mmCIF file of C-alpha atoms in Angstrom:
data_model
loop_
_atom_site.group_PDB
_atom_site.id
_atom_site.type_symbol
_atom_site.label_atom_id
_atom_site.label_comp_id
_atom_site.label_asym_id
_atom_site.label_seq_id
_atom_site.Cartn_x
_atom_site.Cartn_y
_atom_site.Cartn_z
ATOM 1 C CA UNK A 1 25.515 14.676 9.106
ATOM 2 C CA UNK A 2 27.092 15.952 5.677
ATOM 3 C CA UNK A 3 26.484 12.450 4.460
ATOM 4 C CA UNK A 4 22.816 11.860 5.199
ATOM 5 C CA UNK A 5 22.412 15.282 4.097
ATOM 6 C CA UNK A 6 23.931 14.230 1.098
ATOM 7 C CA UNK A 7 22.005 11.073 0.898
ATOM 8 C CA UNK A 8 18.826 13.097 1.250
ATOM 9 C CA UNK A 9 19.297 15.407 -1.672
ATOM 10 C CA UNK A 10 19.669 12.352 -4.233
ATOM 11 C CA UNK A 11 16.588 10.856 -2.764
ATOM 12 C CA UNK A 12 14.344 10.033 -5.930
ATOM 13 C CA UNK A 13 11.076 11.848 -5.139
ATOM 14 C CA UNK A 14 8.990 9.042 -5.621
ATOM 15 C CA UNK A 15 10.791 7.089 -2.656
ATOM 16 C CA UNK A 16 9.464 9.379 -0.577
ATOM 17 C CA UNK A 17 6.110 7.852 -1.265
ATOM 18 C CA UNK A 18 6.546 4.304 -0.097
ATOM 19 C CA UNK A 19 5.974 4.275 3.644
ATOM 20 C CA UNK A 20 5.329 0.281 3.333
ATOM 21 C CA UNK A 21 7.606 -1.775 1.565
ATOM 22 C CA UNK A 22 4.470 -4.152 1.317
ATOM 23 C CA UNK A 23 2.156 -2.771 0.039
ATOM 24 C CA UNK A 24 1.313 -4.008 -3.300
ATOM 25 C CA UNK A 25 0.249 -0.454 -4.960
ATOM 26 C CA UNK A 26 4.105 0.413 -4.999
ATOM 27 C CA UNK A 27 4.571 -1.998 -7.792
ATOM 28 C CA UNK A 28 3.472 1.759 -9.563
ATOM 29 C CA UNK A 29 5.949 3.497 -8.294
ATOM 30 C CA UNK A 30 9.003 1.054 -9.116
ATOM 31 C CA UNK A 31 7.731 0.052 -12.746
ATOM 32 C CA UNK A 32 7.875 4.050 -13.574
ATOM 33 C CA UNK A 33 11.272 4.217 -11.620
ATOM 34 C CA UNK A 34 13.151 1.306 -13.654
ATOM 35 C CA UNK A 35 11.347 2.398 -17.142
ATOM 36 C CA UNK A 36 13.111 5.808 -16.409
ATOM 37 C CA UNK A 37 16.758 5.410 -15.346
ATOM 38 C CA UNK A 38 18.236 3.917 -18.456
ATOM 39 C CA UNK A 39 21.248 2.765 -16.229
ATOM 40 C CA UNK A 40 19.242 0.934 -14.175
ATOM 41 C CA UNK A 41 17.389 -0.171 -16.763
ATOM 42 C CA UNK A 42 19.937 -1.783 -18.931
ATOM 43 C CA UNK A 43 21.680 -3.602 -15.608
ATOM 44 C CA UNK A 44 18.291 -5.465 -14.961
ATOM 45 C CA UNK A 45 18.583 -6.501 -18.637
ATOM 46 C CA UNK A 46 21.946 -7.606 -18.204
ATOM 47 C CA UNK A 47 20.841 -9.768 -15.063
ATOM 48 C CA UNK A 48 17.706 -11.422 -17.327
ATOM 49 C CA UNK A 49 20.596 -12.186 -20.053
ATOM 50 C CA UNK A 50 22.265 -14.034 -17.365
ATOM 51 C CA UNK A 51 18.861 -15.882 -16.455
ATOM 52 C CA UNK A 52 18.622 -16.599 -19.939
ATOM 53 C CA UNK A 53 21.286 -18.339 -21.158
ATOM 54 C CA UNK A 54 21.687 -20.778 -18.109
ATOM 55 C CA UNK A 55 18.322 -22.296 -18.395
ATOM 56 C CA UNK A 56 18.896 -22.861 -22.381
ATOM 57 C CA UNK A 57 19.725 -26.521 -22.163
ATOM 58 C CA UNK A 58 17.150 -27.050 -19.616
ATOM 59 C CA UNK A 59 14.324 -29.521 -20.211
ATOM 60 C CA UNK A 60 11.197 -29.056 -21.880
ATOM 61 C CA UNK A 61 8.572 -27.221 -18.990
ATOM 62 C CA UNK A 62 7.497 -24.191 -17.797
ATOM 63 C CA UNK A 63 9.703 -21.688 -16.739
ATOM 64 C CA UNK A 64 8.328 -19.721 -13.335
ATOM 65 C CA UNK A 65 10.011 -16.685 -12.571
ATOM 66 C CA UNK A 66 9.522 -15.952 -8.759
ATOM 67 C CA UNK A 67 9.082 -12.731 -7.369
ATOM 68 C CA UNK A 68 8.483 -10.636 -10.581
ATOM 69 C CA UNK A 69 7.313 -7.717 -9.111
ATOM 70 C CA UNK A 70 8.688 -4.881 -11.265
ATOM 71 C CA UNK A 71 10.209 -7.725 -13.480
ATOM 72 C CA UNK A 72 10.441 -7.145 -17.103
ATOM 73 C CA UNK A 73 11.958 -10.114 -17.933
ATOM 74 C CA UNK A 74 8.757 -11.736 -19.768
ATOM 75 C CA UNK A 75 9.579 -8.510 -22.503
ATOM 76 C CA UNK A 76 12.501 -10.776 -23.497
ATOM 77 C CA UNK A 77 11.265 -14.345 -22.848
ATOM 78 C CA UNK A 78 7.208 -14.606 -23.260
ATOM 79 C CA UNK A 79 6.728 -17.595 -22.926
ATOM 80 C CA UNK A 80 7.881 -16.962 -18.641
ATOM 81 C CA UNK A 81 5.262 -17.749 -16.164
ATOM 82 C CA UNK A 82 5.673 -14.623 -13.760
ATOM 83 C CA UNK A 83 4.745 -14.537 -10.078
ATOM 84 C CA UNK A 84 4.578 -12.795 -6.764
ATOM 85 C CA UNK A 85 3.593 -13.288 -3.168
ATOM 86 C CA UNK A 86 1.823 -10.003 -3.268
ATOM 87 C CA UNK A 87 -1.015 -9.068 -5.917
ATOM 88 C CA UNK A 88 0.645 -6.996 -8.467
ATOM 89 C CA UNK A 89 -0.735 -6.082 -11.418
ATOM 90 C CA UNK A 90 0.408 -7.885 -14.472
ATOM 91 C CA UNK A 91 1.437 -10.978 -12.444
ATOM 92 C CA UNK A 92 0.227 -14.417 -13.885
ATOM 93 C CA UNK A 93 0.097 -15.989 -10.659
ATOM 94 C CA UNK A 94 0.458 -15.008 -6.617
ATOM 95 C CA UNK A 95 2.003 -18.139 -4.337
ATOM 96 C CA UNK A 96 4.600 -17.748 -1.939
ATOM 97 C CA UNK A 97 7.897 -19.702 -3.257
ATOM 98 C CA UNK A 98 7.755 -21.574 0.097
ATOM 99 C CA UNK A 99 4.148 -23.553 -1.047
ATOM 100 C CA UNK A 100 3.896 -24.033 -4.684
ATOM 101 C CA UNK A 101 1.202 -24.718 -6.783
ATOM 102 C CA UNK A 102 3.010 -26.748 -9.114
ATOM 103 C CA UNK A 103 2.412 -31.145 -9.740
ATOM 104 C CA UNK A 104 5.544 -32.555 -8.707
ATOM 105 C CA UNK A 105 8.432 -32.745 -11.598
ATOM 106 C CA UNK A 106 6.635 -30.498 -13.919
ATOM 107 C CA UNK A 107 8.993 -26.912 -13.686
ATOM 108 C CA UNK A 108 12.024 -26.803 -15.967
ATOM 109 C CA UNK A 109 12.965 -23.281 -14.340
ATOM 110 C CA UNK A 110 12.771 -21.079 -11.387
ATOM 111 C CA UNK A 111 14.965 -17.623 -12.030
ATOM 112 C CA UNK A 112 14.752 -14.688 -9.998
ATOM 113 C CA UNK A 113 16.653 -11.667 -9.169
ATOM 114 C CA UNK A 114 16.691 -10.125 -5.334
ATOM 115 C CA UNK A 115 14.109 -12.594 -4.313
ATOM 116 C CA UNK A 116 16.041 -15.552 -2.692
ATOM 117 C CA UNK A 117 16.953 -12.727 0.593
ATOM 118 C CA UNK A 118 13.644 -11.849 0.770
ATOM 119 C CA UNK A 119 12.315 -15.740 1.720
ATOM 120 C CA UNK A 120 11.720 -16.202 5.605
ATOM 121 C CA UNK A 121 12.753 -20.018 5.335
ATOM 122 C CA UNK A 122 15.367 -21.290 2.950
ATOM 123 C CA UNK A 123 15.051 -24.528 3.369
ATOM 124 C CA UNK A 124 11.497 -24.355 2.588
ATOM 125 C CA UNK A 125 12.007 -23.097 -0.560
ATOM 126 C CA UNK A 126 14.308 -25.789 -1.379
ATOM 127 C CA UNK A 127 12.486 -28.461 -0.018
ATOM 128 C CA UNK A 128 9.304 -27.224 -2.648
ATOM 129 C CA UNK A 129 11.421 -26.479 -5.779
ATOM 130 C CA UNK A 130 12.642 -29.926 -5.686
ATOM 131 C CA UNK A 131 9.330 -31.504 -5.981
ATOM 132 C CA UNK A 132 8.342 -28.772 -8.512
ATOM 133 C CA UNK A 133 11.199 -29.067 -11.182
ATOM 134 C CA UNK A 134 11.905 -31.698 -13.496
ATOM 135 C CA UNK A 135 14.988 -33.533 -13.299
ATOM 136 C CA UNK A 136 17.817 -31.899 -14.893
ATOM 137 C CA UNK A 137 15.518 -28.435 -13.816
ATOM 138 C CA UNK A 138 17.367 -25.477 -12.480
ATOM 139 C CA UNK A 139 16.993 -22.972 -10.050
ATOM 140 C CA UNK A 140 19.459 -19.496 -11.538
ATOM 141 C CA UNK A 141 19.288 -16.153 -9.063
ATOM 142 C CA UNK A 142 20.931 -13.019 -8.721
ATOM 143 C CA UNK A 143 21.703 -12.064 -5.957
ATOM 144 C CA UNK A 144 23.742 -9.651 -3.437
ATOM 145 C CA UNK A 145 27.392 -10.846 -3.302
ATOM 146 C CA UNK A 146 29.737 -10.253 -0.114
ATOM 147 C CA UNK A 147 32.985 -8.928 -1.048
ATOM 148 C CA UNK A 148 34.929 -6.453 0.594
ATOM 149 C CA UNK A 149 33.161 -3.429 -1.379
ATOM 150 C CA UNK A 150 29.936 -4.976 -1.580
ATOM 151 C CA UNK A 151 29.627 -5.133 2.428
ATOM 152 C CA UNK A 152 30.559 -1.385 2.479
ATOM 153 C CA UNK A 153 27.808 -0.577 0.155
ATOM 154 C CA UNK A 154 25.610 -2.976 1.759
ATOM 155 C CA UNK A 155 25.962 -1.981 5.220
ATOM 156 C CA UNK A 156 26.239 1.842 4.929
ATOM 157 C CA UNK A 157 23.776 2.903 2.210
ATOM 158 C CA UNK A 158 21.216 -0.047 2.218
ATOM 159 C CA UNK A 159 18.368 -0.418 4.097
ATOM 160 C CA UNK A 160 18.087 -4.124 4.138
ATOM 161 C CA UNK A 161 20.355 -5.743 6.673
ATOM 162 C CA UNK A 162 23.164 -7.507 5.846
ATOM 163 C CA UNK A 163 23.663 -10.345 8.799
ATOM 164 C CA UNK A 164 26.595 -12.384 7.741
ATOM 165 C CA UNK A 165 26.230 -14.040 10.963
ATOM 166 C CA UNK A 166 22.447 -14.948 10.308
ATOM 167 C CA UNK A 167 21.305 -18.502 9.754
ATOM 168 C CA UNK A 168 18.998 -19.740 6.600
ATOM 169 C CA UNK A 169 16.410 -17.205 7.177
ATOM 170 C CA UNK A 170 15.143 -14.827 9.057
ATOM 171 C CA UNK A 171 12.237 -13.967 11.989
ATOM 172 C CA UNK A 172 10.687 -10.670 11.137
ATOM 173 C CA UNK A 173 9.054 -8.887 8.539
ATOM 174 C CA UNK A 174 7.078 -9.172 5.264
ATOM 175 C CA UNK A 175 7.083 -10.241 2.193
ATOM 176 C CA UNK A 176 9.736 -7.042 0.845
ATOM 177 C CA UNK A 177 10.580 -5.663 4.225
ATOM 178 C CA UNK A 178 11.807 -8.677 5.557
ATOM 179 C CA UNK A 179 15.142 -9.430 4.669
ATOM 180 C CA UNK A 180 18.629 -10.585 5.149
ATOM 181 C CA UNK A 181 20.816 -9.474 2.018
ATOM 182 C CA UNK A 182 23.806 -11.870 3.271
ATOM 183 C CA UNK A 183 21.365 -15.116 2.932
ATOM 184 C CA UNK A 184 22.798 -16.404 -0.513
ATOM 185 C CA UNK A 185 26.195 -16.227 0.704
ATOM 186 C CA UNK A 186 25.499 -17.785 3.954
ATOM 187 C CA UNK A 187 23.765 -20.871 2.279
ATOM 188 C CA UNK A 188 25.661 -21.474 -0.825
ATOM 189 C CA UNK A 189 29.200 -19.954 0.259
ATOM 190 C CA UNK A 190 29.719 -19.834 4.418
ATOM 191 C CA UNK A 191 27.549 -22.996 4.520
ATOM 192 C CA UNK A 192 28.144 -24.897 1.112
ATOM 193 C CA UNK A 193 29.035 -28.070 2.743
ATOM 194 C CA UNK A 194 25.831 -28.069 4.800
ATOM 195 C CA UNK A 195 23.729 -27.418 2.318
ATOM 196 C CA UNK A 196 24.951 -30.167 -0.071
ATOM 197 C CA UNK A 197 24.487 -32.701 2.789
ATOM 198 C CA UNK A 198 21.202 -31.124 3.220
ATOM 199 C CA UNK A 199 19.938 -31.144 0.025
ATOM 200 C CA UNK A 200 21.958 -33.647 -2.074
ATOM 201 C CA UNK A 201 18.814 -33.649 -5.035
ATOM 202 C CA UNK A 202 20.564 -30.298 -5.344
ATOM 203 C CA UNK A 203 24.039 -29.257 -7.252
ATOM 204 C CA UNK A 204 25.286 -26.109 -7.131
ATOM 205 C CA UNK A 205 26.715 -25.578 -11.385
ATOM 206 C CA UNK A 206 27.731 -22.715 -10.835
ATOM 207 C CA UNK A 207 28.157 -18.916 -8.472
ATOM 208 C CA UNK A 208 29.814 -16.228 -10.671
ATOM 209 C CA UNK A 209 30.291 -13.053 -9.234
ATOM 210 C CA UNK A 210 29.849 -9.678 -11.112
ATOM 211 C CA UNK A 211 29.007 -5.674 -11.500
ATOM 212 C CA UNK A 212 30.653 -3.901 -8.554
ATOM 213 C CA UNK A 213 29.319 -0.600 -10.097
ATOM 214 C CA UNK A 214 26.786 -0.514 -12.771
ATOM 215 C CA UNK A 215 24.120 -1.075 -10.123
ATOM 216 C CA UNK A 216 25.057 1.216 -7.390
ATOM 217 C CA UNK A 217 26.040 4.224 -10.010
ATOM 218 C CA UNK A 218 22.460 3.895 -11.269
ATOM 219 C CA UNK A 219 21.299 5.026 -8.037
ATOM 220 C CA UNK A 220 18.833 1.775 -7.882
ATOM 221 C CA UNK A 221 15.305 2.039 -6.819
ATOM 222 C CA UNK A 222 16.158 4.863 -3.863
ATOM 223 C CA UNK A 223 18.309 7.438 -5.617
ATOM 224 C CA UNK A 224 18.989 9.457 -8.204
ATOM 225 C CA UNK A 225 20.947 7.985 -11.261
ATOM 226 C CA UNK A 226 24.725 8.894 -10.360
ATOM 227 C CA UNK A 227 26.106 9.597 -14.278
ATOM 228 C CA UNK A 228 24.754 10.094 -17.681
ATOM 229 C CA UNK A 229 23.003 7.831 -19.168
ATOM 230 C CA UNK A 230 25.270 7.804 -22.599
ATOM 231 C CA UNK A 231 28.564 6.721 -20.371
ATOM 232 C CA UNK A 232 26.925 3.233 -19.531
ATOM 233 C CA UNK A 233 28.760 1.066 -22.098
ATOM 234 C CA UNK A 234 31.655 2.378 -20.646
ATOM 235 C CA UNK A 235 30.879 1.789 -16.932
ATOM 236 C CA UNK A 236 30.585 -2.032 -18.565
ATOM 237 C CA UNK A 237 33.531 -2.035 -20.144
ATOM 238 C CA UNK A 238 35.197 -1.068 -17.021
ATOM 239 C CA UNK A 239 33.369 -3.727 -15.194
ATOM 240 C CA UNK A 240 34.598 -6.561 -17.941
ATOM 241 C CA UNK A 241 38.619 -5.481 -17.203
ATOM 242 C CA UNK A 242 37.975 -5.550 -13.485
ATOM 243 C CA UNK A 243 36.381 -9.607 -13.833
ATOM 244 C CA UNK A 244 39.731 -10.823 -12.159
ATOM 245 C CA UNK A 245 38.948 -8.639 -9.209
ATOM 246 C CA UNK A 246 35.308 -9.800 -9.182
ATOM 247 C CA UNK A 247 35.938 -11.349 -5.546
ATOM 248 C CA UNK A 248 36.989 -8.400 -4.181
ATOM 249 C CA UNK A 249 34.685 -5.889 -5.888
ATOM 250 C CA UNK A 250 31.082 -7.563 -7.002
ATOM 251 C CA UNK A 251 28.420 -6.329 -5.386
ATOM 252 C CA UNK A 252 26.030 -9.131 -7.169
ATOM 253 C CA UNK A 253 26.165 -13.201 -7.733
ATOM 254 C CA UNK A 254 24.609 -15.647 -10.048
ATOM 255 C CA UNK A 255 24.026 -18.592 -8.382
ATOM 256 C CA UNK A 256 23.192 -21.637 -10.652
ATOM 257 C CA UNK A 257 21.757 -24.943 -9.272
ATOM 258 C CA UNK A 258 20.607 -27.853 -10.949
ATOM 259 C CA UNK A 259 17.975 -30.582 -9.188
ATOM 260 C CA UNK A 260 20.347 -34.022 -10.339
ATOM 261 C CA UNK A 261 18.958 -36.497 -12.488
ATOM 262 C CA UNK A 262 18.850 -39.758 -10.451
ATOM 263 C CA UNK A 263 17.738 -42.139 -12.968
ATOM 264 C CA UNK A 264 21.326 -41.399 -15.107
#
């Protein structure tokens, strides 16, 4: 009781105004949150750097960032192609990432951050971003990790689920509200094996795990930011020490994958 009480009290007002987490006029609500909370803020920018630099050595092609949403990632890369499932304002283009409108082998990129949890059918997804990209193309996310902290955080003060027991998708629920947060590490860590005899076109580069705090201190899109803005570099600094301890601490993953070049 002293908890949700708690809870309740660092409730951003504007939360309070999204009774449906798909309903595209929101996209208001969580632009103005981000733009304000410099900590949450500067740990989206951190994610985009991430983004970034693993698609530098990618071939020549557009670059499709999937689920934008509140995404300012084209700020720092304009030449991204941005997209939803849902008609947000500002979006160049609204497809679901499990039918894309792309000619086969013409996508050098797909990057996206909290979107892979959100898709009803994993192997959907895969099956259309390998005739999308380009040989050599990649597919980078960020995503929710599952480490001991993370699955506290997760699965007391979230209000996604967070099935570790789930298979590659899920049954119910939209576009936003229907999630499993533990899908990335059911598909590309419980069930790596699988999914590399599934999709051999497929290699997994890299999964790095990182920022047990930055994220949850900023109070994300729900609650208030947790310390002053001015001690951020410090939080990171913190964070950078603790990179040993990533696998017992991270609350997020970057997950790198790279469609193989058959002709080589």
């Amino acid at each position: 009781m002293v908890l949700a009480t708690l809870l309740n009290q660092l409730r951003l007002p504007e939360s309070f105004e999204i009774s449906d987490l798909d309903e595209p006029a929101n996209i208001h609500i969580l632009r103005k949150i981000i733009q304000r909370k410099p900590f949450l803020y500067n740990t989206y920018r951190s994610f985009y750097h991430q983004l970034l630099r693993a698609i530098e050595q990618v071939p020549e092609g557009e670059v499709v960032e999937l689920g934008s949403g509140a995404s300012f990632l084209q700020k720092y890369a304009p030449q991204i192609t941005t997209s939803d499932v849902l008609p947000y304002e500002g979006v160049d283009r609204v497809f679901s990432a499990l039918d894309m409108p792309f000619s086969d082998s013409t996508v050098a990129a797909f990057v996206m951050v909290d979107v892979f949890h959100h898709l009803q059918d994993s192997r959907q997804f895969f099956q259309a971003a390998l005739r999308c990209l380009k040989p050599g193309g990649k597919i980078v996310m960020v995503e929710p990790a599952n480490t001991a902290w993370s699955r506290f955080v997760y699965t007391n003060f979230h209000h996604e689920p967070f099935e570790t027991r789930g298979w590659w998708g899920f049954d119910t629920g939209g576009p936003l509200s229907g999630a499993n947060m533990a899908l990335p590490w059911i598909v590309f860590c419980r069930d790596r094996r699988q999914f590399q005899a599934e999709f051999p076109g497929l290699r997994i580069c890299t999964i790095r795990i990182h920022t047990p705090f930055r994220y949850l201190l900023s109070g994300g899109l729900s609650f208030r930011q947790l310390l002053p803005s001015w001690t951020y570099p410090l939080v990171e600094a913190i964070e950078s020490l603790l990179t040993p301890v990533n696998s017992y601490l991270g609350m997020f993953m970057t997950i790198e994958l790279e469609k193989i070049d058959s002709t080589k």
